[in-house]
Amino acid sequence: MKKVDVILGLQWGDEGKGKVVDVLTPRYEVVARFQGGPNAGHTLEFNGEKYVLRSIPSGIFQGGKTNVIGNGVVIDAILFRAEAEELAKSGHDLTRQLCISKKAHLILPTHRILDAAYEAAKGSDKIGTTGKGIGPTYTDKVSRNGMRVGDLLSPDFPQIYARAKARHEAILRGLGYDYDVAELEAQWFGAVDYLRRFRLVDSEYFINSALAEGKSVLAEGAQGTLLDVDFGSYPFVTSSNTVCAGACTGLGVAPGRIGEVFGIFKAYCTRVGSGPFPTELFDETGDRLCSIGHEFGAVTGRKRRCGWLDLVALKYSIMINGVTQLIMMKSDVMNDFDTIRVATAYEIDGRQTTGFPYEVSGSLKPVHTDFEGWKCDLRGCKTYDEFPAAFKRYVEFIERETGVPVRIISVGPDRGETIVR
Ligand code: GDP
Ligand code: IMO
Ligand code: MG
């Protein structure tokens, strides 16, 4: 029986997961998303075209592979429809290629409103969510009030919806939040009809049967380990388990069925939304990373905060996920930098630590190791051997520190700008 390989982010999201899933898809027969929802924005570029996927797995563009939206995902029918219709217009009709778990939860129009209402109520402690209703939908799932894709097939669907909406409206009244849901609701009802056209399946059976038949499966994570609801910088996190264990619960795959764990990281760090970020740069270098790296949210357009690579955080993420292979992205962004810094420890109240702390306090200072910049265009390199020595020193330092090989290096947004070792 085959195993499921997992690919997931090791930082605060936007590491480049979409691009690499697309690059790896030819090795697999099935690609499956296991958590998150349209808070994700996964960018793919090839043949001069650019796509941003939110709910649909990134394995749809290479050779008609089956793609699965697993039970751990939350789906907004309106955004799903917009995404799928846009893809259909560009010649990618997914009605046969895409399976959706009946156990995936539905984001209702009032979930989006609740997301905004909760953020408003938090005042200056806002999480800076994507506003897509992610938190309220997962909250309903865990409190056993959620609506699932399978409910779309039930004759009681209107009543199930009405009950959920009434409950949400009572909360919104309690919060004194002003809203108008009528237009969104009309769109949503049209969109759930559209969703019914897809293959709604028991995805745990679908995936385990595929493995039993010797098919290979790639599980695609969204967000990143430092946004995980258990291990991220709580409460500035998303509401799902973004870590490797999330692939087990989000697809119905047993832990022993997990094969390779690909951990993706940028050669520096970014974060969008609020919350601690130990190596954040507030200077011109941070601005350079942002402008050269085009660090603006794929979903919200928000400016991403930028900083140096943080090996304390990276090692923590590698530990939590059991990463077996590293994938390093966007090194090309630092092509012109004279010096590149990496945080190897934190200093907290005068003492050094290499552990990721329970709480990142204001007194935390990263301890850096400096590297000489490579000062040349990595985008021209086609093999690892062609990379300049200064760049190889950077890569090999990361491998030594983490004890995990860097197997893929990405030097540009295009599918082809990828070096596999
Ligand atoms: P994801 O959410 O992890 O899929 O990542 P995003 O798509 O949100 O953000 C990654 C951004 O970096 C996208 O705009 C990609 O096109 C771009 N990108 C990916 N890999 C590279 C790379 O190696 N170099 C550069 N310059 N851009 C990259
Ligand atoms: P991909 O898959 C980066 C962040 C939000 C916010 C926090 C909670 O593209 O890497 P939520 O809407 O999930 O309740 O927001 O999580 N966030 C992301 N940041 N990339 C993402 O996805 C993200 N999804 C959520 O900015 O700080
Ligand atoms: Mg993204």
Coordinates of C-alpha atoms and ligand atoms in Angstrom, one line a residue:
M1 CA 0.0 0.0 0.0
K2 CA 1.3 3.5 -0.9
K3 CA 1.8 6.3 1.5
V4 CA 0.6 9.8 1.5
D5 CA 3.3 12.5 1.1
V6 CA 2.5 15.8 2.7
I7 CA 3.6 19.2 1.7
L8 CA 3.2 22.1 4.2
G9 CA 4.4 25.5 5.2
L10 CA 6.9 25.9 8.0
Q11 CA 6.5 29.6 8.6
W12 CA 3.5 31.9 8.6
G13 CA 2.0 30.9 5.3
D14 CA 2.7 32.1 1.7
E15 CA 5.9 30.1 1.5
G16 CA 5.1 29.1 -2.1
K17 CA 3.2 25.9 -1.5
G18 CA 1.0 26.3 -4.6
K19 CA 4.0 26.6 -6.9
V20 CA 5.7 23.5 -5.5
V21 CA 2.5 21.4 -5.4
D22 CA 2.2 22.1 -9.1
V23 CA 5.9 21.2 -9.7
L24 CA 5.5 17.9 -7.8
T25 CA 2.1 16.9 -9.2
P26 CA 3.5 14.8 -12.1
R27 CA 4.9 12.4 -9.4
Y28 CA 1.4 11.7 -8.0
E29 CA -2.0 10.5 -9.1
V30 CA -4.1 12.3 -6.5
V31 CA -3.6 15.7 -4.9
A32 CA -5.7 16.6 -1.8
R33 CA -6.1 19.7 0.3
F34 CA -6.6 18.8 4.0
Q35 CA -7.4 21.9 5.9
G36 CA -8.1 25.7 5.7
G37 CA -10.3 27.3 3.2
P38 CA -10.4 30.4 1.1
N39 CA -8.1 32.2 3.6
A40 CA -5.4 30.5 1.5
G41 CA -4.1 32.0 -1.7
H42 CA -1.8 29.6 -3.6
T43 CA -0.1 31.2 -6.6
L44 CA 1.0 29.2 -9.7
E45 CA 2.8 30.5 -12.8
F46 CA 3.6 28.7 -16.0
N47 CA 3.5 29.4 -19.7
G48 CA 3.1 33.1 -19.0
E49 CA -0.1 32.4 -17.1
K50 CA -0.8 33.1 -13.4
Y51 CA -3.5 31.5 -11.2
V52 CA -4.3 32.0 -7.6
L53 CA -6.1 29.1 -6.0
R54 CA -8.0 29.4 -2.7
S55 CA -10.1 26.3 -2.1
I56 CA -9.1 24.2 -5.1
P57 CA -6.0 22.0 -4.7
S58 CA -2.9 23.1 -6.7
G59 CA -2.7 19.8 -8.6
I60 CA -5.3 20.6 -11.3
F61 CA -2.9 21.9 -14.0
Q62 CA -0.7 18.9 -14.7
G63 CA -2.1 16.0 -16.6
G64 CA -5.7 15.7 -15.4
K65 CA -4.9 14.3 -12.0
T66 CA -7.7 13.8 -9.5
N67 CA -7.9 16.5 -6.9
V68 CA -9.7 16.2 -3.6
I69 CA -11.0 18.7 -1.1
G70 CA -10.8 16.8 2.1
N71 CA -13.0 16.8 5.2
G72 CA -10.7 19.1 7.1
V73 CA -11.3 21.9 4.6
V74 CA -14.0 24.6 5.0
I75 CA -15.8 25.7 1.8
D76 CA -17.4 29.0 0.9
A77 CA -19.7 28.1 -1.9
I78 CA -19.7 31.6 -3.3
L79 CA -15.9 31.8 -3.5
F80 CA -15.6 28.2 -4.7
R81 CA -18.0 29.0 -7.6
A82 CA -16.1 32.1 -8.6
E83 CA -12.8 30.2 -8.5
A84 CA -14.2 27.1 -10.4
E85 CA -16.0 29.3 -13.0
E86 CA -12.9 31.3 -13.7
L87 CA -10.9 28.1 -14.2
A88 CA -13.6 26.7 -16.5
K89 CA -13.4 29.9 -18.6
S90 CA -9.7 29.3 -19.1
G91 CA -10.3 25.8 -20.2
H92 CA -10.1 23.9 -16.9
D93 CA -13.5 22.2 -16.3
L94 CA -13.1 20.6 -12.9
T95 CA -16.5 18.9 -12.5
R96 CA -15.0 15.4 -13.2
Q97 CA -11.4 16.1 -12.0
L98 CA -12.4 17.4 -8.5
C99 CA -13.9 15.4 -5.6
I100 CA -15.3 17.2 -2.5
S101 CA -15.7 15.5 0.8
K102 CA -19.2 15.3 2.1
K103 CA -17.7 15.9 5.6
A104 CA -16.1 19.2 4.7
H105 CA -17.8 22.1 6.5
L106 CA -19.7 24.9 4.8
I107 CA -18.9 28.6 5.4
L108 CA -22.3 30.3 5.6
P109 CA -22.8 34.0 4.7
T110 CA -23.3 34.7 8.4
H111 CA -20.0 33.1 9.2
R112 CA -18.3 35.8 7.2
I113 CA -20.3 38.5 9.1
L114 CA -19.4 36.9 12.4
D115 CA -15.7 36.9 11.5
A116 CA -16.0 40.7 10.9
A117 CA -18.0 41.2 14.1
Y118 CA -15.6 39.3 16.3
E119 CA -12.6 41.2 14.8
A120 CA -14.4 44.5 15.5
A121 CA -15.2 43.4 19.0
K122 CA -11.5 42.7 19.7
G123 CA -10.6 46.4 19.1
S124 CA -6.8 46.8 19.2
D125 CA -6.2 43.1 19.7
K126 CA -7.4 42.2 16.3
I127 CA -6.0 39.0 14.7
G128 CA -6.1 40.5 11.3
T129 CA -8.0 37.6 9.8
T130 CA -8.7 37.2 6.1
G131 CA -12.3 38.0 6.8
K132 CA -13.5 34.8 5.1
G133 CA -15.4 33.3 8.0
I134 CA -12.8 30.7 8.8
G135 CA -12.8 31.0 12.6
P136 CA -16.6 31.0 13.1
T137 CA -17.0 28.0 10.7
Y138 CA -14.4 25.9 12.6
T139 CA -16.0 27.0 15.8
D140 CA -19.3 25.7 14.7
K141 CA -17.7 22.4 13.6
V142 CA -16.1 21.9 17.0
S143 CA -19.2 22.9 18.9
R144 CA -21.2 20.5 16.8
N145 CA -23.4 23.1 15.1
G146 CA -21.7 23.1 11.7
M147 CA -23.3 22.5 8.3
R148 CA -21.5 20.0 6.0
V149 CA -21.3 19.6 2.2
G150 CA -23.3 16.3 2.7
D151 CA -26.2 18.4 4.1
L152 CA -26.6 19.8 0.6
L153 CA -28.0 16.4 -0.4
S154 CA -30.5 16.3 2.5
P155 CA -34.2 17.1 2.0
D156 CA -33.8 19.0 5.4
F157 CA -31.2 21.3 3.9
P158 CA -33.4 24.5 4.2
Q159 CA -34.2 23.8 7.8
I160 CA -30.6 23.0 8.7
Y161 CA -29.5 26.3 7.1
A162 CA -32.3 28.3 8.8
R163 CA -31.4 27.0 12.2
A164 CA -27.7 27.8 11.8
K165 CA -28.5 31.3 10.5
A166 CA -30.9 32.0 13.4
R167 CA -28.2 31.0 15.8
H168 CA -25.7 33.3 14.1
E169 CA -28.2 36.2 14.1
A170 CA -28.7 35.9 17.8
I171 CA -25.0 36.2 18.4
L172 CA -24.7 39.2 16.1
R173 CA -27.6 40.9 17.9
G174 CA -25.8 40.2 21.2
L175 CA -22.6 41.9 19.8
G176 CA -24.7 44.8 18.5
Y177 CA -23.2 44.3 15.1
D178 CA -25.0 46.0 12.1
Y179 CA -25.2 43.9 9.0
D180 CA -27.1 43.0 5.9
V181 CA -26.9 39.4 4.7
A182 CA -29.7 39.4 2.0
E183 CA -27.5 39.8 -1.0
L184 CA -24.8 37.5 0.1
E185 CA -27.4 34.9 1.0
A186 CA -29.0 35.0 -2.5
Q187 CA -25.6 34.5 -4.0
W188 CA -24.9 31.6 -1.6
F189 CA -28.0 29.7 -2.5
G190 CA -27.1 29.9 -6.2
A191 CA -23.6 28.8 -5.4
V192 CA -24.6 25.7 -3.4
D193 CA -26.6 24.6 -6.4
Y194 CA -23.4 24.9 -8.4
L195 CA -21.5 23.0 -5.8
R196 CA -23.9 20.1 -6.1
R197 CA -22.7 19.5 -9.6
F198 CA -19.3 18.3 -8.4
R199 CA -18.5 14.8 -7.2
L200 CA -19.4 14.8 -3.5
V201 CA -17.7 11.8 -2.0
D202 CA -16.6 10.0 1.2
S203 CA -13.1 11.2 0.7
E204 CA -11.6 9.1 3.4
Y205 CA -12.7 6.0 1.4
F206 CA -11.6 7.6 -1.8
I207 CA -8.1 8.3 -0.6
N208 CA -7.5 5.0 1.2
S209 CA -8.8 3.0 -1.8
A210 CA -6.5 5.0 -4.0
L211 CA -3.5 4.0 -1.7
A212 CA -4.6 0.4 -1.6
E213 CA -4.6 0.4 -5.4
G214 CA -1.0 1.6 -5.4
K215 CA -1.8 5.2 -6.4
S216 CA 0.4 7.9 -4.9
V217 CA -1.2 10.8 -3.1
L218 CA 0.1 14.3 -2.3
A219 CA -1.5 16.1 0.6
E220 CA -1.4 19.9 0.2
G221 CA -1.4 22.1 3.3
A222 CA -2.6 25.6 3.6
Q223 CA -1.3 28.4 5.9
G224 CA 1.8 27.4 7.8
T225 CA 3.0 25.7 11.0
L226 CA 3.3 29.0 12.9
L227 CA -0.4 29.7 12.2
D228 CA -1.4 26.3 13.6
V229 CA -4.2 26.6 16.2
D230 CA -2.2 24.5 18.7
F231 CA 1.4 25.2 17.9
G232 CA 1.3 28.7 16.3
S233 CA 1.6 32.0 18.1
Y234 CA -1.8 31.7 19.7
P235 CA -4.2 33.5 19.6
F236 CA -2.7 35.1 16.4
V237 CA -3.3 31.9 14.4
T238 CA -5.8 30.4 12.1
S239 CA -8.4 27.9 13.3
S240 CA -7.2 24.6 11.9
N241 CA -4.3 22.2 12.4
T242 CA -1.9 23.2 9.6
V243 CA 0.7 20.7 10.8
C244 CA 1.3 17.2 9.4
A245 CA -1.1 15.6 11.9
G246 CA -3.8 17.8 10.2
A247 CA -3.3 15.7 7.1
C248 CA -4.4 12.6 9.0
T249 CA -7.5 14.2 10.5
G250 CA -8.2 16.3 7.4
L251 CA -8.2 13.3 5.0
G252 CA -8.9 10.3 7.2
V253 CA -5.4 8.8 6.7
A254 CA -3.7 6.9 9.5
P255 CA -0.4 8.3 10.9
G256 CA 1.5 5.2 9.7
R257 CA 0.3 6.0 6.2
I258 CA 2.3 9.2 6.0
G259 CA 5.4 9.0 3.8
E260 CA 7.6 12.0 2.9
V261 CA 6.9 15.3 4.7
F262 CA 8.0 18.2 2.5
G263 CA 8.5 21.4 4.6
I264 CA 8.5 24.6 2.6
F265 CA 10.2 27.8 3.8
K266 CA 11.2 31.1 2.2
A267 CA 14.9 32.0 2.4
Y268 CA 13.6 34.9 4.6
C269 CA 10.3 35.3 6.6
T270 CA 7.0 37.0 6.1
R271 CA 3.8 37.3 8.0
V272 CA 0.5 38.9 7.2
G273 CA -1.9 39.9 10.0
S274 CA -1.1 40.6 13.6
G275 CA 1.0 38.6 16.0
P276 CA 4.6 38.1 17.1
F277 CA 7.4 37.9 14.5
P278 CA 10.8 37.7 16.2
T279 CA 13.0 38.6 13.2
E280 CA 10.7 41.3 11.7
L281 CA 12.6 44.1 10.1
F282 CA 11.2 47.7 10.4
D283 CA 13.9 49.2 8.2
E284 CA 14.9 49.7 4.6
T285 CA 16.0 46.0 4.4
G286 CA 12.5 44.9 5.3
D287 CA 11.1 47.2 2.7
R288 CA 13.5 45.8 0.1
L289 CA 12.4 42.2 0.9
C290 CA 8.8 43.4 0.5
S291 CA 9.2 45.2 -2.8
I292 CA 11.6 42.8 -4.5
G293 CA 9.6 39.8 -3.2
H294 CA 6.3 41.4 -4.1
E295 CA 5.1 40.6 -0.6
F296 CA 1.5 41.5 -0.8
G297 CA -1.3 39.0 0.1
A298 CA -2.6 36.9 -2.7
V299 CA -6.1 37.0 -1.2
T300 CA -6.4 40.3 0.7
G301 CA -3.7 42.4 -1.1
R302 CA -2.3 43.3 2.4
K303 CA 1.3 44.2 2.7
R304 CA 3.2 41.3 4.3
R305 CA 5.6 42.0 7.1
C306 CA 9.2 40.9 6.3
G307 CA 12.2 39.8 8.2
W308 CA 15.3 37.5 8.2
L309 CA 15.1 33.7 8.2
D310 CA 14.4 32.4 11.7
L311 CA 16.1 29.0 12.4
V312 CA 14.7 28.8 15.9
A313 CA 11.2 28.9 14.5
L314 CA 12.2 26.7 11.5
K315 CA 13.6 23.9 13.7
Y316 CA 10.5 24.0 15.9
S317 CA 8.3 23.6 12.8
I318 CA 10.5 20.7 11.5
M319 CA 10.2 19.0 14.8
I320 CA 6.4 19.3 15.0
N321 CA 5.9 18.0 11.5
G322 CA 8.6 15.4 11.2
V323 CA 9.9 17.0 8.0
T324 CA 12.0 14.7 5.9
Q325 CA 12.9 17.1 3.0
L326 CA 13.2 20.9 2.9
I327 CA 12.1 23.1 0.0
M328 CA 13.6 26.6 0.0
M329 CA 11.8 29.4 -1.9
K330 CA 12.5 32.9 -3.1
S331 CA 16.3 33.0 -2.5
D332 CA 16.4 35.1 -5.7
V333 CA 14.8 37.9 -3.8
M334 CA 18.1 38.5 -1.9
N335 CA 20.3 38.4 -5.1
D336 CA 21.6 41.9 -4.5
F337 CA 22.0 41.8 -0.7
D338 CA 25.5 42.5 0.6
T339 CA 24.8 40.6 3.9
I340 CA 22.2 38.1 4.7
R341 CA 21.3 37.4 8.3
V342 CA 19.8 34.3 10.0
A343 CA 18.5 34.1 13.5
T344 CA 20.0 31.1 15.3
A345 CA 18.9 31.8 18.8
Y346 CA 16.8 34.3 20.9
E347 CA 18.0 36.4 23.7
I348 CA 15.3 36.7 26.4
D349 CA 16.0 38.8 29.5
G350 CA 19.7 38.5 28.9
R351 CA 19.7 34.7 28.4
Q352 CA 20.0 32.8 25.2
T353 CA 17.7 30.1 24.1
T354 CA 17.2 28.0 21.0
G355 CA 13.7 26.9 22.0
F356 CA 10.6 28.6 20.6
P357 CA 9.0 30.2 23.6
Y358 CA 5.5 29.9 24.9
E359 CA 5.0 33.6 24.4
V360 CA 7.1 35.9 22.3
S361 CA 7.7 38.8 24.6
G362 CA 8.7 42.3 23.7
S363 CA 12.1 41.8 25.3
L364 CA 13.0 39.0 22.9
K365 CA 15.9 39.8 20.6
P366 CA 17.1 37.4 17.8
V367 CA 20.8 36.4 17.8
H368 CA 22.0 36.5 14.2
T369 CA 24.7 34.8 12.1
D370 CA 25.7 36.8 9.1
F371 CA 26.4 35.5 5.6
E372 CA 28.0 37.2 2.7
G373 CA 25.5 37.8 -0.1
W374 CA 26.0 35.9 -3.4
K375 CA 25.5 39.1 -5.4
C376 CA 24.4 37.4 -8.7
D377 CA 21.2 36.3 -10.4
L378 CA 20.2 32.8 -9.2
R379 CA 17.5 32.7 -11.8
G380 CA 20.0 31.7 -14.4
C381 CA 21.1 28.6 -12.5
K382 CA 19.7 25.2 -13.7
T383 CA 21.5 22.8 -11.4
Y384 CA 22.7 23.0 -7.8
D385 CA 26.3 22.9 -9.0
E386 CA 25.8 26.1 -10.9
F387 CA 25.0 28.0 -7.8
P388 CA 27.6 30.4 -6.4
A389 CA 29.7 29.3 -3.5
A390 CA 28.2 32.0 -1.2
F391 CA 24.7 30.7 -1.8
K392 CA 25.7 27.1 -1.3
R393 CA 27.2 28.1 2.1
Y394 CA 23.8 29.5 3.1
V395 CA 22.0 26.4 2.0
E396 CA 24.4 24.0 3.6
F397 CA 24.4 26.0 6.9
I398 CA 20.6 25.5 7.0
E399 CA 21.0 21.8 6.3
R400 CA 23.6 21.4 9.0
E401 CA 21.6 23.4 11.6
T402 CA 18.3 21.5 10.9
G403 CA 19.7 18.1 10.0
V404 CA 17.3 17.9 7.0
P405 CA 18.4 18.1 3.4
V406 CA 17.2 21.0 1.2
R407 CA 16.0 19.0 -1.8
I408 CA 14.3 21.7 -3.9
I409 CA 15.3 25.3 -4.4
S410 CA 13.0 27.7 -6.1
V411 CA 14.6 30.8 -7.7
G412 CA 11.6 32.4 -9.4
P413 CA 7.8 32.2 -9.5
D414 CA 7.6 30.2 -12.7
R415 CA 7.1 26.4 -12.6
G416 CA 10.4 26.1 -14.5
E417 CA 12.5 28.1 -12.1
T418 CA 12.9 25.2 -9.8
I419 CA 16.1 23.2 -9.0
V420 CA 15.5 19.6 -7.8
R421 CA 18.6 18.0 -6.2
Ligands
GDP1 P1 1.4 29.9 -0.9 O1 0.3 30.5 -0.2 O2 2.3 29.2 0.0 O3 1.1 29.1 -2.1 O4 2.3 31.2 -1.5 P2 1.7 32.5 -2.2 O5 1.3 32.1 -3.5 O6 0.7 33.1 -1.3 O7 3.0 33.4 -2.2 C1 4.1 33.1 -2.8 C2 4.5 34.1 -3.8 O8 5.8 34.0 -4.2 C3 3.7 34.0 -5.1 O9 3.5 35.3 -5.6 C4 4.6 33.2 -6.0 O10 4.3 33.4 -7.4 C5 5.9 33.7 -5.6 N1 7.0 32.8 -5.7 C6 7.0 31.5 -5.4 N2 8.3 31.0 -5.5 C7 9.1 32.0 -5.8 C8 10.5 32.1 -6.0 O11 11.3 31.2 -5.8 N3 11.0 33.4 -6.3 C9 10.2 34.4 -6.4 N4 10.7 35.6 -6.7 N5 8.8 34.4 -6.2 C10 8.3 33.2 -5.9
IMO2 P1 -1.7 30.4 2.5 O1 -2.3 29.1 2.4 C1 -0.7 33.8 5.2 C2 -3.4 34.5 8.6 C3 -4.3 35.8 8.5 C4 -4.4 36.0 10.0 C5 -4.5 34.6 10.6 C6 -6.0 34.2 10.9 O2 -1.9 31.3 1.3 O3 -0.3 30.4 3.0 P2 -8.0 33.4 9.3 O4 -8.7 34.2 8.2 O5 -7.4 32.1 8.9 O6 -8.8 33.3 10.5 O7 -6.8 34.4 9.7 O8 -3.9 33.7 9.7 N1 -3.6 33.6 7.4 C7 -2.6 33.5 6.4 N2 -1.5 34.2 6.2 N3 -1.1 32.8 4.3 C8 -2.3 32.2 4.5 O9 -2.6 31.1 3.7 C9 -3.1 32.5 5.5 N4 -4.4 32.1 5.9 C10 -4.6 32.8 7.1 O10 -3.6 36.8 7.9 O11 -3.2 36.6 10.5
MG3 MG -0.7 32.3 0.1

